Short mmCIF file of C-alpha atoms in Angstrom, two decimals:
data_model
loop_
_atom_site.label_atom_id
_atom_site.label_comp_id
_atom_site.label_asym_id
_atom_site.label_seq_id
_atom_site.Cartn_x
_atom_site.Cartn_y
_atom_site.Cartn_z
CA UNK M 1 0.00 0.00 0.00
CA UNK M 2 1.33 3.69 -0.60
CA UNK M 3 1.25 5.86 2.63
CA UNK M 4 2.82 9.74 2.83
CA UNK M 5 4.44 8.68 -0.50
CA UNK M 6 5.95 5.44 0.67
CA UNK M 7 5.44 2.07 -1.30
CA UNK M 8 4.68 -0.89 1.80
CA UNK M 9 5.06 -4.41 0.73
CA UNK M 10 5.34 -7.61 2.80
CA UNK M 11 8.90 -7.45 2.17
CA UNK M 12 10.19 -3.91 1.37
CA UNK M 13 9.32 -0.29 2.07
CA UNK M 14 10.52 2.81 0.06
CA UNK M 15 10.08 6.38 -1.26
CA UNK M 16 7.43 6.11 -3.88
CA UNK M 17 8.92 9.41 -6.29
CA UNK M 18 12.16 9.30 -5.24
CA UNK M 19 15.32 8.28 -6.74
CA UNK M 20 18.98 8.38 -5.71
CA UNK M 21 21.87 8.03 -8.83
CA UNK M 22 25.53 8.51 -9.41
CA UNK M 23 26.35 11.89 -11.26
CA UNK M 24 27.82 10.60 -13.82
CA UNK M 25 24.91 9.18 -15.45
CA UNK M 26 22.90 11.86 -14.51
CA UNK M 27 22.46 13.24 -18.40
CA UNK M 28 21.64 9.79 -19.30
CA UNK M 29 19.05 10.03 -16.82
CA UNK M 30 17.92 12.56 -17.56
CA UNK M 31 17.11 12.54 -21.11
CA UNK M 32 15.30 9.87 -20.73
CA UNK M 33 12.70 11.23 -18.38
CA UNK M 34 12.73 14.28 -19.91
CA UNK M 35 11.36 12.03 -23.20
CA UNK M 36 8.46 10.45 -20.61
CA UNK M 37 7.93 14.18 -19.57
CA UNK M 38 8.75 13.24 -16.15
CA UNK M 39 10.45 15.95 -13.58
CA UNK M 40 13.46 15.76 -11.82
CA UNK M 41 13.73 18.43 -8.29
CA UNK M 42 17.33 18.14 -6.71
CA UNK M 43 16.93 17.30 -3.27
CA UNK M 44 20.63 16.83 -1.66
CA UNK M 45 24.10 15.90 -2.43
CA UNK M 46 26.39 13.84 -0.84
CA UNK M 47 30.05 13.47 -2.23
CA UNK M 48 31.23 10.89 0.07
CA UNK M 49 28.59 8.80 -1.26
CA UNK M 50 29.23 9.94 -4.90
CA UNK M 51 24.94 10.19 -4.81
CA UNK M 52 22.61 12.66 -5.67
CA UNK M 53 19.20 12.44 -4.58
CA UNK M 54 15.74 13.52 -6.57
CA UNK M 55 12.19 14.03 -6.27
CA UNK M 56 10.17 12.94 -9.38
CA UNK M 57 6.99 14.13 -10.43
CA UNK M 58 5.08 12.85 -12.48
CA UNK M 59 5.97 8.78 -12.67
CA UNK M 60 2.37 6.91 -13.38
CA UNK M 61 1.71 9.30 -16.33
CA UNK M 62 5.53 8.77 -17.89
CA UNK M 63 5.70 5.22 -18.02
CA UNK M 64 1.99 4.71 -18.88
CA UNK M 65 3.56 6.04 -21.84
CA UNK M 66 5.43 3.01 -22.50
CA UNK M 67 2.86 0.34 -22.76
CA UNK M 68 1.39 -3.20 -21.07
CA UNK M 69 4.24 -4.73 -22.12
CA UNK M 70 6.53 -3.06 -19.47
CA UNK M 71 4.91 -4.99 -16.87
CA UNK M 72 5.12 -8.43 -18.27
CA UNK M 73 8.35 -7.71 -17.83
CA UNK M 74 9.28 -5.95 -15.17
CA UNK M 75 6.94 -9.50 -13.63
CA UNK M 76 9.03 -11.63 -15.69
CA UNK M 77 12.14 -10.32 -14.51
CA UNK M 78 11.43 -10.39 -10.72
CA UNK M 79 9.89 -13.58 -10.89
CA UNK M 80 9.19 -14.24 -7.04
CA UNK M 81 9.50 -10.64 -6.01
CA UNK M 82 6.01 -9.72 -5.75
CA UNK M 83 3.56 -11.60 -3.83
CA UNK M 84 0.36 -12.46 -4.30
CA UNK M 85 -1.96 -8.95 -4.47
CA UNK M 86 1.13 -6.83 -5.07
CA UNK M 87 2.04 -4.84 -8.29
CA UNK M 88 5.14 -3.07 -10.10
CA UNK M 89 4.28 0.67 -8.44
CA UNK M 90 5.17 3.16 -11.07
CA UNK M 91 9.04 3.90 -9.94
CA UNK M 92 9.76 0.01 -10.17
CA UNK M 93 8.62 0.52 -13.64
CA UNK M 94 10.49 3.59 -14.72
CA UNK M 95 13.82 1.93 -12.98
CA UNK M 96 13.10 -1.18 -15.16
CA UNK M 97 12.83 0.89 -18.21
CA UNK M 98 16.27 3.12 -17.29
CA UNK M 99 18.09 -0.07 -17.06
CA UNK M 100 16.59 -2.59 -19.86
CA UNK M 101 16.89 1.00 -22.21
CA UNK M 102 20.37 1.80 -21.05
CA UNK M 103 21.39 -1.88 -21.78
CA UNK M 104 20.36 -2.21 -24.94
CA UNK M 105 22.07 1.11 -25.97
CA UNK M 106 25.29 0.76 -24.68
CA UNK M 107 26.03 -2.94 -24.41
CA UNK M 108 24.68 -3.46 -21.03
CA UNK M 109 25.42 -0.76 -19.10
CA UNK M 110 23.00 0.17 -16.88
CA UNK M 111 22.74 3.63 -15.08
CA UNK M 112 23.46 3.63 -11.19
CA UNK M 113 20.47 4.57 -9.91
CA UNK M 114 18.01 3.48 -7.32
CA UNK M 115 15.26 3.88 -4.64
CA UNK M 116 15.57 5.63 -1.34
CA UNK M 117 14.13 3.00 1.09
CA UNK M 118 12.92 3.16 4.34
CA UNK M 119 14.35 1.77 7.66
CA UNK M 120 12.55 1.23 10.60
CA UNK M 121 13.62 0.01 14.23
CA UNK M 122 13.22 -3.53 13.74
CA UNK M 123 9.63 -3.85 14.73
CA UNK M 124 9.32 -2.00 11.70
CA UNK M 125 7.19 -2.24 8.67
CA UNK M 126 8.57 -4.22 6.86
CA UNK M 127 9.06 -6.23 10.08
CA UNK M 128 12.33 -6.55 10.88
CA UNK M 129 13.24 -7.39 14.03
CA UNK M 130 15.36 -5.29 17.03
CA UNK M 131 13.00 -5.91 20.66
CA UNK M 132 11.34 -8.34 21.01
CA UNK M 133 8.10 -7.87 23.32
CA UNK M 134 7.50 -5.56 26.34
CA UNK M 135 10.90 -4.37 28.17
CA UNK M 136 10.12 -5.32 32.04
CA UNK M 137 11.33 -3.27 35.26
CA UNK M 138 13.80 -5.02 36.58
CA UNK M 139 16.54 -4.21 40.20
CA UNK M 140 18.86 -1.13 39.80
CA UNK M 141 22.23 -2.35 38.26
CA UNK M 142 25.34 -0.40 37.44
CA UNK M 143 27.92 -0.44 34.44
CA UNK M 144 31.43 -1.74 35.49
CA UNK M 145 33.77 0.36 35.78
CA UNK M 146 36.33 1.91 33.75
CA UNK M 147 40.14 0.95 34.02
CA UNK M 148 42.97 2.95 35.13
CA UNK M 149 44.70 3.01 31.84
CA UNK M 150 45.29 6.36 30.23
CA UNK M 151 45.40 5.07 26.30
CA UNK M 152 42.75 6.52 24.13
CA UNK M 153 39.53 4.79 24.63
CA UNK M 154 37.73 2.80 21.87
CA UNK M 155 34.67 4.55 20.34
CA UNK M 156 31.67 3.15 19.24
CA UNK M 157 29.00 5.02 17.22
CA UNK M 158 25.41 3.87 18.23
CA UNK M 159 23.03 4.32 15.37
CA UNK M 160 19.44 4.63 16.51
CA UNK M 161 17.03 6.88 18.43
CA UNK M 162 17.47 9.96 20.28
CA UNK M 163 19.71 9.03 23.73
CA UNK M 164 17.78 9.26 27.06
CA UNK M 165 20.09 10.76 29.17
CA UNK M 166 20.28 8.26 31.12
CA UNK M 167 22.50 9.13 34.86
CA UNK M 168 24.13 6.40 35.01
CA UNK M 169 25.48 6.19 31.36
CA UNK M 170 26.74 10.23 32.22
CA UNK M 171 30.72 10.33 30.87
CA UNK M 172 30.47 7.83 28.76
CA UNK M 173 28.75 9.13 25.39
CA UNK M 174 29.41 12.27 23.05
CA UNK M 175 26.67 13.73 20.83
CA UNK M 176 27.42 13.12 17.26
CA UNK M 177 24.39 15.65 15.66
CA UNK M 178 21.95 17.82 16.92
CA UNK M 179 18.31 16.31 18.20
CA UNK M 180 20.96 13.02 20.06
CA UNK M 181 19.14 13.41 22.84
CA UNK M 182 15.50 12.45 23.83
CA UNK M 183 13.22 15.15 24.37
CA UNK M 184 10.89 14.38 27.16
CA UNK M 185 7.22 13.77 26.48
CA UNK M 186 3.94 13.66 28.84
CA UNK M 187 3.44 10.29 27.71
CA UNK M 188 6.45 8.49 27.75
CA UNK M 189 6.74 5.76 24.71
CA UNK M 190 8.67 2.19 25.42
CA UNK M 191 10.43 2.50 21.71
CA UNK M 192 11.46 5.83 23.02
CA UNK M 193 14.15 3.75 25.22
CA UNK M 194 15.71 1.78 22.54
CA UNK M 195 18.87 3.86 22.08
CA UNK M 196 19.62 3.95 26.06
CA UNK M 197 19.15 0.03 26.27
CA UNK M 198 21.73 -0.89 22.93
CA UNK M 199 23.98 1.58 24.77
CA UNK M 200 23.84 0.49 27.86
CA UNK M 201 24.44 -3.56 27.00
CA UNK M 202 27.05 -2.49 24.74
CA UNK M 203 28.98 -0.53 27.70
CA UNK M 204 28.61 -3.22 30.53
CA UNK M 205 30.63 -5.36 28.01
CA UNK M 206 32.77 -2.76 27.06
CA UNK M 207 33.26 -0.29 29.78
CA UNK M 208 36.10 1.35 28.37
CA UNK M 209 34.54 2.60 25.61
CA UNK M 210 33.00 6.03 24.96
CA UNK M 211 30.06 6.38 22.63
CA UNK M 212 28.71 8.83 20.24
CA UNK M 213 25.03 9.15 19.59
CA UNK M 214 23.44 9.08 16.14
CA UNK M 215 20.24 9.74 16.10
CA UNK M 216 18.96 8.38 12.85
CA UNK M 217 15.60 6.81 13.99
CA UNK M 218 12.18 8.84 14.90
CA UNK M 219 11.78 7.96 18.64
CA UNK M 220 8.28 7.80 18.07
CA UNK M 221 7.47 6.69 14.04
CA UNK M 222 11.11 4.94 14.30
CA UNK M 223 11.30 5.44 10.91
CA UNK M 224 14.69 6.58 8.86
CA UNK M 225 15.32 6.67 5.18
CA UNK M 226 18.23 5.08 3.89
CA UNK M 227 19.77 8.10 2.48
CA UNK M 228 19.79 9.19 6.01
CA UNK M 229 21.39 6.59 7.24
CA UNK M 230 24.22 6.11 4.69
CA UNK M 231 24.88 9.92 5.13
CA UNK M 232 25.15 9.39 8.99
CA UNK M 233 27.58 6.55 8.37
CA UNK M 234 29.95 8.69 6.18
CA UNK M 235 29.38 11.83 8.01
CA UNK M 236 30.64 10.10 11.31
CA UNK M 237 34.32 9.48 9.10
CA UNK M 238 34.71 13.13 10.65
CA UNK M 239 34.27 11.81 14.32
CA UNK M 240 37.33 9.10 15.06
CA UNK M 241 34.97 5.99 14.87
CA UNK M 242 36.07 2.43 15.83
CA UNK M 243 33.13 0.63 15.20
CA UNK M 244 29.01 1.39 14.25
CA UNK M 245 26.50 -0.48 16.24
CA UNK M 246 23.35 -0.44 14.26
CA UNK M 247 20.26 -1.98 14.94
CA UNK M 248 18.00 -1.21 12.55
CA UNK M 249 17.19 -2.42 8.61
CA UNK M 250 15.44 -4.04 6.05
CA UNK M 251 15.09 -6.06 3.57
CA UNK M 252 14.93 -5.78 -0.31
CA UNK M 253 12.16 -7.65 -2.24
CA UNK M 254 14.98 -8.80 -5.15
CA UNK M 255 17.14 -10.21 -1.99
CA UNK M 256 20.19 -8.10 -3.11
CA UNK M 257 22.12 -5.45 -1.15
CA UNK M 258 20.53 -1.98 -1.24
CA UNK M 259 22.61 0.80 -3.53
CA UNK M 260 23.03 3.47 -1.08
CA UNK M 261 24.03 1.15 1.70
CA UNK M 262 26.39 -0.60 0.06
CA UNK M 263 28.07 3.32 -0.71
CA UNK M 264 28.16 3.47 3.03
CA UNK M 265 29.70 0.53 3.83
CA UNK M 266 32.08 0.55 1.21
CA UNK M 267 33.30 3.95 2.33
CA UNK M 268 33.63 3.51 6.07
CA UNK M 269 35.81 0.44 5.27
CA UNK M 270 37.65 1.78 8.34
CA UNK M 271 35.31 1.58 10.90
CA UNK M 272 33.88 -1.90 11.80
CA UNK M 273 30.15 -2.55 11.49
CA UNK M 274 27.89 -4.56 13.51
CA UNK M 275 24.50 -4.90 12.89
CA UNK M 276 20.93 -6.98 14.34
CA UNK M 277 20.79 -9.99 12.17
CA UNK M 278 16.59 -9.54 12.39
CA UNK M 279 13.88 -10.44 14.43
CA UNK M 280 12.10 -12.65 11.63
CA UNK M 281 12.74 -15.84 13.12
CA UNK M 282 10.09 -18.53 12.91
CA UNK M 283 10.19 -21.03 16.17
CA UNK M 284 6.45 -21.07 17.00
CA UNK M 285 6.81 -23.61 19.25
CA UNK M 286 9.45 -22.01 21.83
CA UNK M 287 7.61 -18.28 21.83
CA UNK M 288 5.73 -17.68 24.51
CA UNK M 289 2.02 -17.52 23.82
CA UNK M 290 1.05 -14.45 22.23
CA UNK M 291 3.98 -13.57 20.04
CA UNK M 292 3.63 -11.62 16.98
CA UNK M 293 5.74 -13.06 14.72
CA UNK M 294 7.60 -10.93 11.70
CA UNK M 295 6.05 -10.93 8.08
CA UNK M 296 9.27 -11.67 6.79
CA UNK M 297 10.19 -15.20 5.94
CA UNK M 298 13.33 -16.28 8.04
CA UNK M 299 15.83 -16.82 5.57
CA UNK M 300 15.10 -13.22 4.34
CA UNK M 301 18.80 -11.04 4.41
CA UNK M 302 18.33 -7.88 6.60
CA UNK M 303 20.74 -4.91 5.09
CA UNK M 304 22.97 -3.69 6.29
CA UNK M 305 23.37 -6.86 8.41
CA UNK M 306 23.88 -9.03 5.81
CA UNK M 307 26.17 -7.02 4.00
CA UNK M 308 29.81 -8.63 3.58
CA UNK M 309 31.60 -5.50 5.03
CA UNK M 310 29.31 -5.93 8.13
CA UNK M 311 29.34 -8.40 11.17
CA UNK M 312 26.00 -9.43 11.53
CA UNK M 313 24.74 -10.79 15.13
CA UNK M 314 21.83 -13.37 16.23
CA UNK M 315 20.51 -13.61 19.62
CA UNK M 316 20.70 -16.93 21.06
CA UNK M 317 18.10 -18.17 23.49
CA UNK M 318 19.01 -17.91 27.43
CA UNK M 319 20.16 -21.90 27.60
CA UNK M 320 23.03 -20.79 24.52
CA UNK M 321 22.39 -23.60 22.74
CA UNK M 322 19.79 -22.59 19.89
CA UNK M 323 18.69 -19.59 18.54
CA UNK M 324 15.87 -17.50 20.46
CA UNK M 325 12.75 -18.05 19.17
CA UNK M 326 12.97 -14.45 16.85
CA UNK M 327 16.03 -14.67 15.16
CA UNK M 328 16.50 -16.77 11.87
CA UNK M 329 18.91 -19.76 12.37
CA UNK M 330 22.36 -20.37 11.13
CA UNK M 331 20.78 -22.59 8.09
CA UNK M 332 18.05 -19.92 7.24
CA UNK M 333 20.38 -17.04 7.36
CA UNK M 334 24.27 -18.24 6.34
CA UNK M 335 25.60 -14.64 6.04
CA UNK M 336 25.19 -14.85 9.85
CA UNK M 337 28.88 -13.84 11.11
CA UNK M 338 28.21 -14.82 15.02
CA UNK M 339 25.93 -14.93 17.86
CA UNK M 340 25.50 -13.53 21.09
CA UNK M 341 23.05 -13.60 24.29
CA UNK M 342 19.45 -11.61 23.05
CA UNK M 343 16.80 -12.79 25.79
CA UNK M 344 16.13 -10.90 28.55
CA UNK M 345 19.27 -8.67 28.59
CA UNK M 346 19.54 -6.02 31.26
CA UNK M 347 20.04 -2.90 30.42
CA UNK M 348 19.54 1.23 31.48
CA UNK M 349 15.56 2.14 30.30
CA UNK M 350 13.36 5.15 30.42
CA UNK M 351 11.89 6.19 34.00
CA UNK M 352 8.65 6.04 35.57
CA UNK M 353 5.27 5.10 33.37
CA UNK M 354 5.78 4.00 30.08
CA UNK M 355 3.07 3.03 27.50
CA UNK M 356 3.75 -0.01 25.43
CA UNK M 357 3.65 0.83 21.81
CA UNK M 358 2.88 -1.52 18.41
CA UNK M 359 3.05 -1.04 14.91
CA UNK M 360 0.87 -2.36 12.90
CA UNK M 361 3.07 -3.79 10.68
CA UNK M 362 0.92 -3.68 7.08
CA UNK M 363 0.55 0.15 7.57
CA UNK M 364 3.64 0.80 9.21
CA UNK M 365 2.17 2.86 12.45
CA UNK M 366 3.13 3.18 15.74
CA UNK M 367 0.54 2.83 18.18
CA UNK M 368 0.81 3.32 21.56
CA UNK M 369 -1.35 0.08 23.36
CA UNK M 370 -3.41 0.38 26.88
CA UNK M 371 -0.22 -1.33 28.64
CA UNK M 372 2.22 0.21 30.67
CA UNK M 373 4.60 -0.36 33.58
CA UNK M 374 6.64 2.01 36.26
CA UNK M 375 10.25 1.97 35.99
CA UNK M 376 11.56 3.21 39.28
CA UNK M 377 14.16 5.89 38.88
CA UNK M 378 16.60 6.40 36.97
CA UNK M 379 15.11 3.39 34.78
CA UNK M 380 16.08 -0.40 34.35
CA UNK M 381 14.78 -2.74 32.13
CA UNK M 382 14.89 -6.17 30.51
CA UNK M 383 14.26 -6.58 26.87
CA UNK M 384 14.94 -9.63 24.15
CA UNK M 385 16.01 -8.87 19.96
CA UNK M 386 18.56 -8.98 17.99
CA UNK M 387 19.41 -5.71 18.55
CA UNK M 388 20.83 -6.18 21.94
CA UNK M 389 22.39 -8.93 20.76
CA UNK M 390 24.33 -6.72 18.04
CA UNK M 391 25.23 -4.07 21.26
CA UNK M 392 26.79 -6.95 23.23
CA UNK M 393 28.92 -8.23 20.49
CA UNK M 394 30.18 -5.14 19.48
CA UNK M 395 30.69 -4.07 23.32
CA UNK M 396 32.59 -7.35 23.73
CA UNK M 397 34.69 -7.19 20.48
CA UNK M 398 35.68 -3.43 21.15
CA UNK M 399 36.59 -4.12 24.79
CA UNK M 400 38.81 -7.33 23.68
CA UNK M 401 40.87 -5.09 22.12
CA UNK M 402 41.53 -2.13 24.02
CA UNK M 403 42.43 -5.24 26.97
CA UNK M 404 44.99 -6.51 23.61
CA UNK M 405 46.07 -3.28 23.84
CA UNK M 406 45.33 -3.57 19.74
CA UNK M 407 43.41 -1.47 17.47
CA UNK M 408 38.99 -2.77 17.05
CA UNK M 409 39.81 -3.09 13.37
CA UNK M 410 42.74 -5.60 14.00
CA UNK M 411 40.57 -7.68 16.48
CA UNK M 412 37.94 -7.79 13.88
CA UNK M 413 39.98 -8.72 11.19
CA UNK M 414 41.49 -11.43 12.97
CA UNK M 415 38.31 -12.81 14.18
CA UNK M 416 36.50 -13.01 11.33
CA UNK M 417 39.22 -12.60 8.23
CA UNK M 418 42.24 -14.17 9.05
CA UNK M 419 41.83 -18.01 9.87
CA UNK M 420 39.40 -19.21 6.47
CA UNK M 421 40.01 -23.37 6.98
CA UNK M 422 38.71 -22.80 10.33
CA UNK M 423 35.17 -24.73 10.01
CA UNK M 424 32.08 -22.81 10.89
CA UNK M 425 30.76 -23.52 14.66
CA UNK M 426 26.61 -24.33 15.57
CA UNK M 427 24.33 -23.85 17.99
CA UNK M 428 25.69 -26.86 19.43
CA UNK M 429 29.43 -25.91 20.96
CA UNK M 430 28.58 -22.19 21.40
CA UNK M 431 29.40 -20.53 25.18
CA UNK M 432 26.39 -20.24 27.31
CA UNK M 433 27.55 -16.82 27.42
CA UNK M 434 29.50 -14.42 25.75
CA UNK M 435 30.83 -13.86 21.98
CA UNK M 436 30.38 -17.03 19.55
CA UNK M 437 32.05 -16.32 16.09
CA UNK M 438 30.10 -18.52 13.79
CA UNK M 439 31.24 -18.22 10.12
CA UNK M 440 34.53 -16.54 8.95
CA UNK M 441 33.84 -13.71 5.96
CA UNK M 442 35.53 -13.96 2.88
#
């Protein structure tokens, strides 16, 4: 369904007139719109990406222009893309045309150029996975504390909502744009808290650390584009980054690695990447009763988890020896790079009443249920997802190697690059707690 100019499908979400392409085949472009009388408004620029970004006007009329046949085979092409109801929307069609025209011009060339999608915290629309169920008050706890040691400290951008400023997190977190922290509201909202809780896992394994706050998620439609996200990531090459903790995504109905993502990652090659695998996991039988379950098939990739440049974390279930009931399985999702507990992590939370909040996943809108519980001041919580699972792996890589005394990169590298013939682990022989590397990249 289309919704404030956003295309929602069971599998993929994105900007219904707008496009993102490389400059250089901008007059190619172009030309060709210009010949389906279709506009082009410059919207932003981003040189780190090499991207420019436009608003279209004028799409339906354009390619209605081009015939019945377009659709045959933009269907044809994409065979298994759409499901059953769903239809080529008008910018899937003009982004079929661009390429099949460019292609047969030029010998297969096809123009970069591609949709700006939308991300949502992992309960979002498409459902993706990050907490799973209510967060729950839980006994005051504090962070461990920071060493002696005088070397610089790692630092580890968090990716996500606006940071409630949470007391006991106080020292240990820069602001990396304006709007990082939470603004408080009458009627406090539980996603509201997700930022403070990935922060807060993340720096009880790694106390050493220091974090910077990104604020790239709505705290209350949790909703990001991925322009705005890719932009964050190479916007944050300014700040002296070790490592991005992101736990958000989604997923792409042709299964392959989003455009503007894959700019981002390529060009923070530097900075190591760890991402929520999903929360689109399928064990019926070991979810408690009542579970909504994700509309995403399990063995559906999650970007920018499932990118290669990125280490992608599942949550396993509290016993260690399976995945939790939400998150896919090593068989369903390979690209999996390690696990990592995900159920029922403590961590720091928003204080007082909170309401409970939903989305309804085929719309893609929050709303805010009749439950609610008190979190006693300053705010602890438990919560499940692959999300928290991402914040404890990265918290327990990044503190490995400031203890190494070695750079996060290096650690990385040698946990996941440098030892190939080393066969893959399971379920089966991973710690009942702690870091499990599962499957080496190559």
């Amino acid at each position: 369904m289309a919704d404030y100019n956003v295309v929602r499908r069971r599998i993929e979400a994105f900007r219904s007139d707008e496009i993102v392409l490389d400059p250089k085949d901008l007059r190619q472009v172009r030309q060709r719109l210009d010949a389906l009388q279709i506009t082009m408004t410059f919207l932003a620029a981003s040189a780190r990406l090499g991207l420019h970004r436009y608003r279209l006007g004028g799409i339906a009329a354009g390619v209605g222009s081009l015939g019945p046949g377009l659709v045959e085979r933009v269907r044809a092409a994409a065979a298994g893309t759409y499901m059953e109801g769903e239809t080529p929307s008008p910018l899937d069609l003009l982004l079929f045309h661009l390429r099949e025209a460019s292609a047969a011009a030029h010998q297969g060339y096809q123009p970069v150029v591609a949709k700006v999608r939308v991300y949502e915290n992992i309960e979002g629309s498409p459902y993706s996975g990050g907490s799973v169920g209510d967060p729950r008050p839980v006994a005051a706890f504090g962070l461990p504390a920071r060493s002696d040691s005088t070397r610089r400290r790692p630092r580890i951008g968090i990716l996500d909502t606006p940071l409630h400023p949470h007391p006991k997190l106080a020292g240990r977190y820069l602001l990396g744009s304006p709007g990082a922290l939470l603004t408080e509201e009458q009627q406090q909202v539980s996603f509201s808290g997700h930022a403070i809780f990935v922060a807060s896992v993340a720096a009880a394994q790694a106390p050493d650390a220091e974090f910077v706050i990104y604020p790239v998620l709505d705290a209350k439609k949790l909703t990001t584009s991925s322009w705005e996200l890719a932009t964050t990531m190479v916007g944050a090459l300014d700040d002296d980054l070790d490592m991005m903790i992101i736990a958000l995504g989604g997923a792409t109905a042709d299964g392959r690695e989003p455009l503007i993502l894959a700019r981002a990652c390529e060009r923070t090659s530097g900075i190591v990447k760890v991402a929520a695998l999903g929360n689109n996991g399928q064990d019926k039988a070991a979810a408690p009763e009542g579970t909504q379950f994700s509309e995403l098939p399990p063995n559906t990739p999650i970007w920018p988890a499932a990118s290669s440049t990125v280490i992608a974390v599942g949550a396993r279930n509290e016993a260690g020896d399976a995945a939790a009931y939400f998150c896919p399985t090593l068989e369903e999702a390979p690209w999996t790079d390690c696990t990592a507990p995900g159920v029922n992590l403590p961590g720091f939370f928003l204080p007082g009443q909170v309401w409970m909040a939903e989305l309804d996943v085929v719309a893609g809108v929050v709303k805010v249920t009749d439950r609610s519980a008190v979190f006693p001041a300053p705010g602890h919580a438990t919560w499940s997802g692959t999300s928290f699972a991402a914040a404890y792996a990265g918290g327990a890589i990044a503190q490995k190697a400031y203890s190494q005394g070695v750079p996060v990169r290096e650690l990385a590298d040698k946990l996941f690059w440098e030892d190939p013939d080393r066969a893959p682990t399971t379920y089966d022989s991973a710690p009942p707690a702690g870091l499990d590397i599962v499957r080496f990249m190559k």
